[in-house]
PDB file of C-alpha atoms in Angstrom:
ATOM      1  CA  MET A  30     -79.112-113.670 -59.373  1.00 42.00           C
ATOM      2  CA  THR A  31     -78.422-117.389 -59.483  1.00 43.00           C
ATOM      3  CA  GLU A  32     -77.301-119.582 -56.629  1.00 44.00           C
ATOM      4  CA  ASN A  33     -73.973-120.277 -58.257  1.00 47.00           C
ATOM      5  CA  THR A  34     -73.031-116.567 -58.257  1.00 46.00           C
ATOM      6  CA  PRO A  35     -70.470-116.023 -55.509  1.00 45.00           C
ATOM      7  CA  PRO A  36     -71.016-113.167 -53.057  1.00 48.00           C
ATOM      8  CA  GLN A  37     -69.188-109.878 -53.652  1.00 50.00           C
ATOM      9  CA  GLY A  38     -65.558-110.075 -52.711  1.00 46.00           C
ATOM     10  CA  GLN A  39     -65.339-113.876 -52.604  1.00 46.00           C
ATOM     11  CA  GLY A  40     -64.638-114.069 -56.285  1.00 46.00           C
ATOM     12  CA  GLN A  41     -61.280-112.367 -55.900  1.00 48.00           C
ATOM     13  CA  ARG A  42     -58.257-114.550 -56.085  1.00 50.00           C
ATOM     14  CA  ARG A  43     -56.572-115.159 -52.813  1.00 51.00           C
ATOM     15  CA  ARG A  44     -52.827-114.918 -52.509  1.00 52.00           C
ATOM     16  CA  ARG A  45     -51.298-118.149 -51.771  1.00 52.00           C
ATOM     17  CA  ARG A  46     -48.910-118.193 -48.924  1.00 53.00           C
ATOM     18  CA  ARG A  47     -45.538-119.289 -49.996  1.00 52.00           C
ATOM     19  CA  ARG A  48     -44.585-122.411 -48.375  1.00 52.00           C
ATOM     20  CA  ARG A  49     -41.144-122.183 -46.855  1.00 52.00           C
ATOM     21  CA  GLY A  50     -39.206-125.196 -46.082  1.00 51.00           C
ATOM     22  CA  PRO A  51     -37.543-126.128 -42.819  1.00 52.00           C
ATOM     23  CA  GLY A  52     -34.296-124.471 -43.967  1.00 52.00           C
ATOM     24  CA  HIS A  53     -35.911-121.049 -43.807  1.00 50.00           C
ATOM     25  CA  ALA A  54     -35.857-120.975 -40.023  1.00 50.00           C
ATOM     26  CA  GLN A  55     -32.219-121.962 -40.015  1.00 51.00           C
ATOM     27  CA  ASN A  56     -31.380-119.211 -42.526  1.00 51.00           C
ATOM     28  CA  ARG A  57     -33.315-116.719 -40.462  1.00 53.00           C
ATOM     29  CA  GLN A  58     -31.455-117.725 -37.308  1.00 53.00           C
ATOM     30  CA  GLY A  59     -28.165-117.453 -39.189  1.00 52.00           C
ATOM     31  CA  SER A  60     -29.002-113.961 -40.436  1.00 52.00           C
ATOM     32  CA  ASN A  61     -29.925-112.969 -36.918  1.00 52.00           C
ATOM     33  CA  ARG A  62     -26.591-114.255 -35.714  1.00 54.00           C
ATOM     34  CA  GLN A  63     -24.766-112.328 -38.451  1.00 53.00           C
ATOM     35  CA  GLY A  64     -26.638-109.179 -37.489  1.00 52.00           C
ATOM     36  CA  SER A  65     -25.686-109.618 -33.858  1.00 51.00           C
ATOM     37  CA  ASN A  66     -22.085-110.218 -34.873  1.00 53.00           C
ATOM     38  CA  ARG A  67     -22.144-107.059 -36.955  1.00 56.00           C
ATOM     39  CA  GLN A  68     -23.613-105.095 -34.050  1.00 56.00           C
ATOM     40  CA  GLY A  69     -20.883-106.473 -31.764  1.00 53.00           C
ATOM     41  CA  ALA A  70     -18.231-105.534 -34.296  1.00 52.00           C
ATOM     42  CA  ASN A  71     -19.733-102.049 -34.600  1.00 53.00           C
ATOM     43  CA  LYS A  72     -19.763-101.726 -30.824  1.00 53.00           C
ATOM     44  CA  GLN A  73     -16.156-102.849 -30.667  1.00 55.00           C
ATOM     45  CA  SER A  74     -15.096-100.403 -33.393  1.00 53.00           C
ATOM     46  CA  SER A  75     -16.968 -97.525 -31.722  1.00 55.00           C
ATOM     47  CA  SER A  76     -15.432 -98.344 -28.334  1.00 56.00           C
ATOM     48  CA  LYS A  77     -12.033 -98.517 -29.986  1.00 54.00           C
ATOM     49  CA  GLN A  78     -12.610 -95.125 -31.606  1.00 58.00           C
ATOM     50  CA  ASP A  79     -13.662 -93.669 -28.241  1.00 60.00           C
ATOM     51  CA  SER A  80     -10.552 -95.080 -26.578  1.00 56.00           C
ATOM     52  CA  ASP A  81      -8.374 -93.645 -29.398  1.00 59.00           C
ATOM     53  CA  LYS A  82     -10.006 -90.241 -28.968  1.00 58.00           C
ATOM     54  CA  GLN A  83      -9.489 -90.326 -25.197  1.00 60.00           C
ATOM     55  CA  GLU A  84      -5.868 -91.355 -25.632  1.00 57.00           C
ATOM     56  CA  HIS A  85      -5.366 -88.505 -28.120  1.00 55.00           C
ATOM     57  CA  LYS A  86      -6.868 -86.058 -25.633  1.00 55.00           C
ATOM     58  CA  ASN A  87      -4.647 -87.346 -22.869  1.00 54.00           C
ATOM     59  CA  ARG A  88      -1.592 -87.038 -25.094  1.00 53.00           C
ATOM     60  CA  LYS A  89      -2.583 -83.519 -26.084  1.00 50.00           C
ATOM     61  CA  HIS A  90      -3.121 -82.491 -22.454  1.00 50.00           C
ATOM     62  CA  THR A  91       0.216 -84.009 -21.460  1.00 50.00           C
ATOM     63  CA  SER A  92       2.025 -82.210 -24.273  1.00 51.00           C
ATOM     64  CA  LYS A  93       0.360 -78.941 -23.249  1.00 50.00           C
ATOM     65  CA  SER A  94       1.362 -79.373 -19.617  1.00 52.00           C
ATOM     66  CA  ARG A  95       4.920 -80.243 -20.647  1.00 56.00           C
ATOM     67  CA  SER A  96       5.130 -77.214 -22.958  1.00 54.00           C
ATOM     68  CA  SER A  97       3.749 -74.946 -20.212  1.00 55.00           C
ATOM     69  CA  GLN A  98       6.316 -76.326 -17.778  1.00 58.00           C
ATOM     70  CA  ARG A  99       9.077 -75.690 -20.305  1.00 59.00           C
ATOM     71  CA  SER A 100       7.832 -72.149 -20.952  1.00 55.00           C
ATOM     72  CA  HIS A 101       7.716 -71.470 -17.189  1.00 53.00           C
ATOM     73  CA  GLN A 102      11.220 -72.817 -16.797  1.00 59.00           C
ATOM     74  CA  ARG A 103      12.490 -70.740 -19.717  1.00 59.00           C
ATOM     75  CA  GLY A 104      10.734 -67.645 -18.392  1.00 56.00           C
ATOM     76  CA  GLY A 105      12.247 -68.181 -14.956  1.00 54.00           C
ATOM     77  CA  GLN A 106      15.720 -68.658 -16.420  1.00 57.00           C
ATOM     78  CA  ARG A 107      15.387 -65.531 -18.574  1.00 58.00           C
ATOM     79  CA  GLY A 108      14.081 -63.512 -15.615  1.00 53.00           C
ATOM     80  CA  ASN A 109      17.018 -64.655 -13.491  1.00 53.00           C
ATOM     81  CA  GLN A 110      19.480 -63.759 -16.243  1.00 54.00           C
ATOM     82  CA  ARG A 111      17.907 -60.297 -16.668  1.00 55.00           C
ATOM     83  CA  GLY A 112      17.882 -59.766 -12.916  1.00 50.00           C
ATOM     84  CA  HIS A 113      21.594 -60.613 -12.708  1.00 49.00           C
ATOM     85  CA  GLN A 114      22.377 -58.310 -15.619  1.00 50.00           C
ATOM     86  CA  ARG A 115      20.399 -55.425 -14.118  1.00 49.00           C
ATOM     87  CA  GLY A 116      21.919 -55.993 -10.722  1.00 46.00           C
ATOM     88  CA  GLY A 117      25.401 -55.819 -12.227  1.00 45.00           C
ATOM     89  CA  LYS A 118      24.658 -52.528 -13.966  1.00 43.00           C
ATOM     90  CA  ARG A 119      23.129 -50.738 -10.990  1.00 43.00           C
ATOM     91  CA  GLY A 120      25.234 -47.597 -10.846  1.00 43.00           C
ATOM     92  CA  GLY A 121      28.488 -49.502 -10.476  1.00 41.00           C
ATOM     93  CA  LYS A 122      27.567 -50.358  -6.880  1.00 39.00           C
ATOM     94  CA  ASN A 123      27.726 -53.874  -5.475  1.00 40.00           C
ATOM     95  CA  TYR A 124      24.634 -54.991  -3.621  1.00 34.00           C
ATOM     96  CA  TYR A 125      24.209 -58.095  -1.519  1.00 36.00           C
ATOM     97  CA  ARG A 126      21.028 -59.712  -0.302  1.00 37.00           C
ATOM     98  CA  ARG A 127      20.550 -60.401   3.354  1.00 41.00           C
ATOM     99  CA  PRO A 128      19.596 -63.973   4.279  1.00 38.00           C
ATOM    100  CA  ASN A 129      15.845 -64.336   4.381  1.00 40.00           C
ATOM    101  CA  SER A 130      14.327 -64.713   7.829  1.00 40.00           C
ATOM    102  CA  SER A 131      12.726 -67.985   8.764  1.00 42.00           C
ATOM    103  CA  THR A 132       9.535 -66.099   9.582  1.00 41.00           C
ATOM    104  CA  SER A 133       7.066 -66.224   6.702  1.00 43.00           C
ATOM    105  CA  GLY A 134       6.384 -62.896   5.032  1.00 47.00           C
ATOM    106  CA  ALA A 135       9.735 -61.371   6.091  1.00 47.00           C
ATOM    107  CA  LYS A 136      10.827 -58.421   3.960  1.00 50.00           C
ATOM    108  CA  ARG A 137      13.858 -58.737   1.691  1.00 49.00           C
ATOM    109  CA  THR A 138      16.132 -55.740   1.933  1.00 49.00           C
ATOM    110  CA  TYR A 139      19.085 -54.629  -0.170  1.00 43.00           C
ATOM    111  CA  THR A 140      21.967 -52.824   1.484  1.00 39.00           C
ATOM    112  CA  PRO A 141      24.964 -51.191  -0.252  1.00 53.00           C
ATOM    113  CA  GLU A 142      28.162 -53.063   0.329  1.00 39.00           C
ATOM    114  CA  HIS A 143      30.133 -49.890   1.030  1.00 57.00           C
ATOM    115  CA  THR A 144      28.804 -46.695   2.606  1.00 80.00           C
ATOM    116  CA  MET A 145      30.363 -43.381   1.616  1.00 84.00           C
ATOM    117  CA  GLU A 146      31.675 -40.974   4.238  1.00 90.00           C
ATOM    118  CA  THR A 147      29.829 -37.631   4.420  1.00 91.00           C
ATOM    119  CA  ARG A 148      31.336 -34.315   5.461  1.00 92.00           C
ATOM    120  CA  ASP A 149      30.080 -30.709   5.804  1.00 94.00           C
ATOM    121  CA  GLU A 150      32.141 -27.753   4.610  1.00 94.00           C
ATOM    122  CA  THR A 151      31.525 -23.995   4.748  1.00 96.00           C
ATOM    123  CA  SER A 152      32.961 -21.327   2.441  1.00 97.00           C
ATOM    124  CA  ALA A 153      32.454 -17.594   1.996  1.00 97.00           C
ATOM    125  CA  GLY A 154      33.154 -14.968  -0.663  1.00 97.00           C
ATOM    126  CA  GLY A 155      31.258 -12.571  -2.843  1.00 96.00           C
ATOM    127  CA  LEU A 156      31.417  -9.579  -5.160  1.00 97.00           C
ATOM    128  CA  VAL A 157      33.632  -6.572  -4.519  1.00 97.00           C
ATOM    129  CA  VAL A 158      31.860  -3.568  -6.077  1.00 97.00           C
ATOM    130  CA  SER A 159      33.377  -0.343  -7.395  1.00 97.00           C
ATOM    131  CA  GLY A 160      31.799   2.914  -8.648  1.00 96.00           C
ATOM    132  CA  MET A 161      28.388   2.773  -6.969  1.00 97.00           C
ATOM    133  CA  ALA A 162      28.079   6.463  -5.951  1.00 96.00           C
ATOM    134  CA  GLU A 163      29.453   7.684  -9.284  1.00 96.00           C
ATOM    135  CA  ALA A 164      26.840   5.703 -11.241  1.00 97.00           C
ATOM    136  CA  VAL A 165      23.928   7.744  -9.884  1.00 97.00           C
ATOM    137  CA  ARG A 166      22.680  10.397 -12.326  1.00 96.00           C
ATOM    138  CA  GLN A 167      21.292  13.815 -11.458  1.00 94.00           C
ATOM    139  CA  ASP A 168      17.710  12.621 -11.797  1.00 95.00           C
ATOM    140  CA  GLY A 169      18.364   9.729  -9.379  1.00 95.00           C
ATOM    141  CA  SER A 170      18.528   6.976 -12.007  1.00 97.00           C
ATOM    142  CA  VAL A 171      21.496   4.594 -11.929  1.00 97.00           C
ATOM    143  CA  ASN A 172      23.742   3.670 -14.849  1.00 97.00           C
ATOM    144  CA  LEU A 173      24.605   0.029 -14.139  1.00 97.00           C
ATOM    145  CA  ALA A 174      27.238   0.032 -16.878  1.00 97.00           C
ATOM    146  CA  ARG A 175      29.429   2.265 -14.671  1.00 96.00           C
ATOM    147  CA  ILE A 176      29.364  -0.128 -11.681  1.00 98.00           C
ATOM    148  CA  TYR A 177      32.043  -2.852 -11.803  1.00 98.00           C
ATOM    149  CA  VAL A 178      32.537  -6.122  -9.936  1.00 98.00           C
ATOM    150  CA  ALA A 179      35.639  -8.327  -9.715  1.00 97.00           C
ATOM    151  CA  LEU A 180      35.491 -11.921 -11.045  1.00 98.00           C
ATOM    152  CA  ILE A 181      38.010 -14.746 -11.222  1.00 97.00           C
ATOM    153  CA  GLY A 182      38.503 -17.221 -14.087  1.00 97.00           C
ATOM    154  CA  ARG A 183      39.680 -20.819 -13.809  1.00 95.00           C
ATOM    155  CA  ILE A 184      40.465 -23.379 -16.510  1.00 94.00           C
ATOM    156  CA  ASP A 185      38.430 -26.579 -16.179  1.00 92.00           C
ATOM    157  CA  ARG A 186      39.404 -30.076 -17.303  1.00 90.00           C
ATOM    158  CA  ARG A 187      38.104 -29.427 -20.808  1.00 93.00           C
ATOM    159  CA  GLY A 188      40.273 -26.349 -21.185  1.00 93.00           C
ATOM    160  CA  ARG A 189      37.418 -23.833 -20.844  1.00 94.00           C
ATOM    161  CA  LEU A 190      37.793 -20.569 -18.937  1.00 96.00           C
ATOM    162  CA  LEU A 191      34.959 -20.413 -16.399  1.00 97.00           C
ATOM    163  CA  TRP A 192      34.190 -17.151 -14.577  1.00 97.00           C
ATOM    164  CA  SER A 193      32.890 -17.168 -11.006  1.00 97.00           C
ATOM    165  CA  MET A 194      32.758 -15.153  -7.787  1.00 97.00           C
ATOM    166  CA  PRO A 195      35.860 -15.337  -5.528  1.00 97.00           C
ATOM    167  CA  LYS A 196      35.352 -17.495  -2.417  1.00 96.00           C
ATOM    168  CA  GLY A 197      37.154 -19.928  -0.146  1.00 95.00           C
ATOM    169  CA  HIS A 198      37.031 -22.182   2.885  1.00 95.00           C
ATOM    170  CA  VAL A 199      36.179 -20.712   6.302  1.00 96.00           C
ATOM    171  CA  GLU A 200      39.183 -21.223   8.561  1.00 95.00           C
ATOM    172  CA  PRO A 201      38.867 -22.067  12.293  1.00 92.00           C
ATOM    173  CA  GLY A 202      38.080 -18.970  14.340  1.00 92.00           C
ATOM    174  CA  GLU A 203      36.806 -16.976  11.330  1.00 94.00           C
ATOM    175  CA  ASN A 204      33.279 -15.770  10.644  1.00 95.00           C
ATOM    176  CA  GLN A 205      31.940 -15.624   7.118  1.00 95.00           C
ATOM    177  CA  TRP A 206      32.538 -11.843   6.845  1.00 95.00           C
ATOM    178  CA  ASP A 207      36.244 -12.207   7.647  1.00 96.00           C
ATOM    179  CA  THR A 208      36.541 -15.111   5.210  1.00 97.00           C
ATOM    180  CA  SER A 209      34.915 -13.084   2.431  1.00 97.00           C
ATOM    181  CA  ARG A 210      37.356 -10.229   2.994  1.00 96.00           C
ATOM    182  CA  ARG A 211      40.393 -12.514   3.048  1.00 96.00           C
ATOM    183  CA  GLU A 212      39.415 -14.707   0.079  1.00 96.00           C
ATOM    184  CA  VAL A 213      38.610 -11.735  -2.172  1.00 96.00           C
ATOM    185  CA  TRP A 214      41.993 -10.220  -1.411  1.00 96.00           C
ATOM    186  CA  GLU A 215      43.897 -13.505  -1.941  1.00 95.00           C
ATOM    187  CA  GLU A 216      42.208 -14.359  -5.249  1.00 96.00           C
ATOM    188  CA  THR A 217      41.847 -10.896  -6.839  1.00 96.00           C
ATOM    189  CA  GLY A 218      44.366  -8.593  -5.113  1.00 96.00           C
ATOM    190  CA  ILE A 219      41.504  -6.249  -4.117  1.00 97.00           C
ATOM    191  CA  TYR A 220      40.735  -5.294  -0.544  1.00 96.00           C
ATOM    192  CA  GLY A 221      36.999  -4.858   0.100  1.00 97.00           C
ATOM    193  CA  GLU A 222      34.762  -4.176   3.063  1.00 96.00           C
ATOM    194  CA  PRO A 223      31.633  -6.371   3.381  1.00 96.00           C
ATOM    195  CA  PHE A 224      28.479  -4.301   3.740  1.00 96.00           C
ATOM    196  CA  GLU A 225      25.575  -6.450   2.468  1.00 95.00           C
ATOM    197  CA  GLU A 226      24.723 -10.142   2.481  1.00 96.00           C
ATOM    198  CA  LEU A 227      23.834 -11.417  -1.000  1.00 96.00           C
ATOM    199  CA  GLY A 228      22.732 -15.023  -0.493  1.00 96.00           C
ATOM    200  CA  VAL A 229      23.664 -18.602   0.420  1.00 96.00           C
ATOM    201  CA  ILE A 230      24.261 -21.541  -1.922  1.00 94.00           C
ATOM    202  CA  ASP A 231      24.586 -25.189  -0.916  1.00 92.00           C
ATOM    203  CA  TYR A 232      25.408 -28.210  -3.080  1.00 90.00           C
ATOM    204  CA  TRP A 233      26.811 -31.763  -2.955  1.00 92.00           C
ATOM    205  CA  PHE A 234      29.889 -33.234  -4.632  1.00 89.00           C
ATOM    206  CA  VAL A 235      32.281 -36.179  -4.216  1.00 90.00           C
ATOM    207  CA  SER A 236      36.022 -35.735  -3.654  1.00 87.00           C
ATOM    208  CA  ASP A 237      38.514 -38.537  -2.909  1.00 88.00           C
ATOM    209  CA  GLY A 238      35.713 -40.964  -2.034  1.00 87.00           C
ATOM    210  CA  VAL A 239      34.047 -38.528   0.383  1.00 92.00           C
ATOM    211  CA  ARG A 240      30.574 -37.055  -0.194  1.00 92.00           C
ATOM    212  CA  ILE A 241      30.724 -33.383   0.747  1.00 93.00           C
ATOM    213  CA  HIS A 242      27.859 -31.019   1.514  1.00 95.00           C
ATOM    214  CA  LYS A 243      29.146 -27.501   0.924  1.00 94.00           C
ATOM    215  CA  THR A 244      27.529 -24.248   2.053  1.00 96.00           C
ATOM    216  CA  VAL A 245      28.796 -20.980   0.553  1.00 96.00           C
ATOM    217  CA  HIS A 246      27.935 -17.512   1.913  1.00 97.00           C
ATOM    218  CA  HIS A 247      28.065 -14.686  -0.666  1.00 97.00           C
ATOM    219  CA  ASN A 248      28.362 -11.014   0.279  1.00 97.00           C
ATOM    220  CA  LEU A 249      28.701  -7.623  -1.362  1.00 98.00           C
ATOM    221  CA  LEU A 250      31.967  -5.820  -0.554  1.00 98.00           C
ATOM    222  CA  ARG A 251      32.715  -2.139  -1.054  1.00 97.00           C
ATOM    223  CA  TYR A 252      35.978  -1.469  -2.895  1.00 97.00           C
ATOM    224  CA  VAL A 253      38.642   0.041  -0.591  1.00 96.00           C
ATOM    225  CA  ASP A 254      42.066  -0.481  -2.152  1.00 95.00           C
ATOM    226  CA  GLY A 255      44.196  -2.729  -4.346  1.00 95.00           C
ATOM    227  CA  VAL A 256      45.010  -3.638  -7.929  1.00 94.00           C
ATOM    228  CA  LEU A 257      43.845  -6.746  -9.774  1.00 94.00           C
ATOM    229  CA  ASN A 258      46.393  -9.578  -9.942  1.00 92.00           C
ATOM    230  CA  ASN A 259      46.342 -13.324 -10.446  1.00 84.00           C
ATOM    231  CA  ASP A 260      49.037 -14.315  -7.974  1.00 88.00           C
ATOM    232  CA  ASP A 261      46.857 -17.096  -6.596  1.00 89.00           C
ATOM    233  CA  PRO A 262      47.999 -20.353  -8.292  1.00 91.00           C
ATOM    234  CA  GLU A 263      44.388 -21.579  -8.445  1.00 89.00           C
ATOM    235  CA  VAL A 264      43.256 -18.529 -10.424  1.00 94.00           C
ATOM    236  CA  THR A 265      43.951 -18.140 -14.144  1.00 95.00           C
ATOM    237  CA  GLU A 266      42.564 -14.648 -14.776  1.00 96.00           C
ATOM    238  CA  VAL A 267      40.896 -11.784 -12.897  1.00 97.00           C
ATOM    239  CA  ALA A 268      38.851  -8.966 -14.393  1.00 97.00           C
ATOM    240  CA  TRP A 269      36.557  -6.024 -13.653  1.00 97.00           C
ATOM    241  CA  VAL A 270      33.191  -6.696 -15.299  1.00 97.00           C
ATOM    242  CA  PRO A 271      30.279  -4.201 -15.613  1.00 98.00           C
ATOM    243  CA  ILE A 272      27.472  -5.415 -13.379  1.00 98.00           C
ATOM    244  CA  SER A 273      25.107  -5.021 -16.333  1.00 97.00           C
ATOM    245  CA  GLU A 274      27.051  -7.913 -18.012  1.00 97.00           C
ATOM    246  CA  LEU A 275      27.543 -10.010 -14.908  1.00 97.00           C
ATOM    247  CA  ILE A 276      24.937 -12.676 -15.680  1.00 97.00           C
ATOM    248  CA  GLU A 277      26.438 -13.346 -19.105  1.00 96.00           C
ATOM    249  CA  HIS A 278      29.907 -13.956 -17.671  1.00 96.00           C
ATOM    250  CA  LEU A 279      29.101 -16.318 -14.800  1.00 97.00           C
ATOM    251  CA  ALA A 280      29.403 -20.012 -15.649  1.00 96.00           C
ATOM    252  CA  TYR A 281      27.273 -21.499 -12.869  1.00 94.00           C
ATOM    253  CA  ALA A 282      23.492 -21.268 -12.656  1.00 95.00           C
ATOM    254  CA  ASP A 283      23.297 -20.799  -8.885  1.00 95.00           C
ATOM    255  CA  GLU A 284      25.693 -17.824  -9.063  1.00 96.00           C
ATOM    256  CA  ARG A 285      23.662 -16.326 -11.918  1.00 97.00           C
ATOM    257  CA  LYS A 286      20.637 -16.317  -9.599  1.00 97.00           C
ATOM    258  CA  LEU A 287      22.640 -14.335  -7.053  1.00 97.00           C
ATOM    259  CA  ALA A 288      23.766 -11.975  -9.817  1.00 97.00           C
ATOM    260  CA  ARG A 289      20.131 -11.149 -10.633  1.00 97.00           C
ATOM    261  CA  ILE A 290      19.527 -10.345  -6.972  1.00 97.00           C
ATOM    262  CA  ALA A 291      22.575  -8.040  -6.937  1.00 97.00           C
ATOM    263  CA  ILE A 292      21.442  -6.232 -10.107  1.00 97.00           C
ATOM    264  CA  ASP A 293      17.919  -5.714  -8.737  1.00 97.00           C
ATOM    265  CA  ARG A 294      19.224  -4.286  -5.454  1.00 97.00           C
ATOM    266  CA  MET A 295      22.099  -2.247  -6.877  1.00 97.00           C
ATOM    267  CA  PRO A 296      20.174   0.979  -7.768  1.00 97.00           C
ATOM    268  CA  ASP A 297      18.987   1.433  -4.166  1.00 97.00           C
ATOM    269  CA  LEU A 298      22.433   0.570  -2.793  1.00 97.00           C
ATOM    270  CA  ALA A 299      24.106   3.046  -5.161  1.00 97.00           C
ATOM    271  CA  ARG A 300      21.779   5.868  -4.155  1.00 97.00           C
ATOM    272  CA  ALA A 301      22.426   5.038  -0.482  1.00 96.00           C
ATOM    273  CA  GLU A 302      26.193   5.324  -1.115  1.00 96.00           C
ATOM    274  CA  ARG A 303      25.771   8.710  -2.764  1.00 96.00           C
ATOM    275  CA  ASP A 304      23.510   9.992   0.006  1.00 96.00           C
ATOM    276  CA  ALA A 305      26.082   8.871   2.578  1.00 95.00           C
ATOM    277  CA  GLY A 306      28.761  10.920   0.773  1.00 94.00           C
ATOM    278  CA  ARG A 307      30.957   7.949  -0.054  1.00 93.00           C
ATOM    279  CA  VAL A 308      33.108   8.030  -3.178  1.00 91.00           C
ATOM    280  CA  THR A 309      35.090   5.265  -4.799  1.00 91.00           C
ATOM    281  CA  PRO A 310      38.882   5.508  -4.217  1.00 88.00           C
ATOM    282  CA  ARG A 311      40.783   5.821  -7.488  1.00 72.00           C
TER     283      ARG A 311
END
């Protein structure tokens, strides 16, 4: 190895550094300034976008609040309209609201403008029965088809003939037994003697602006004398009806209940009449 041989690695060619002139620093400073300007512009654009987004949110929130206010107002108006409509349709009655008390939590009450007068009335009547003793057979059984009761028929507003038990108002000084005797005679032409209480009916109705609570006493009357007639102007027809067909003839449900009671008790009553030796006048 000779002296002129360079050591290992020194023989490689070195890269020459490129000489840059004095304008390079100026260009570099200019590029740095442009970069900073771009960053500032980007910051401004991003801040502008953020402000636009916030403004959009605020607008959206405002529109929502306005729409909710409108919906609440519409709902309140509709509720008031419905309340007025329902209040006007409430059974044809006029209601007024009392002024609210100044005390918090005071109850609102509704009071009818007009109060209806109430009155109690008492009536009495019943079924006059014929042929009880004669309906008892030799073996002690009872043929209900041979026992007759007197009914009255009235024409209602629809022109229908409705059958019911004769009855009427209890006059001053009368008891319900005397009223039953008198009303049966006036409405059917038959004189009967009360011997058994059948049942009591009470109901409500309105007449001439008065609310009436009526109580009616029904009795069983034994036939004594008389012939059927319809001289009473309030009665259209009168008829003897077999007690076995009584339920089918009666128009009112409460009287049909009493008819079932009479039919259930009639066999024992008929046997008692026969044992007492009573016969029906003919």
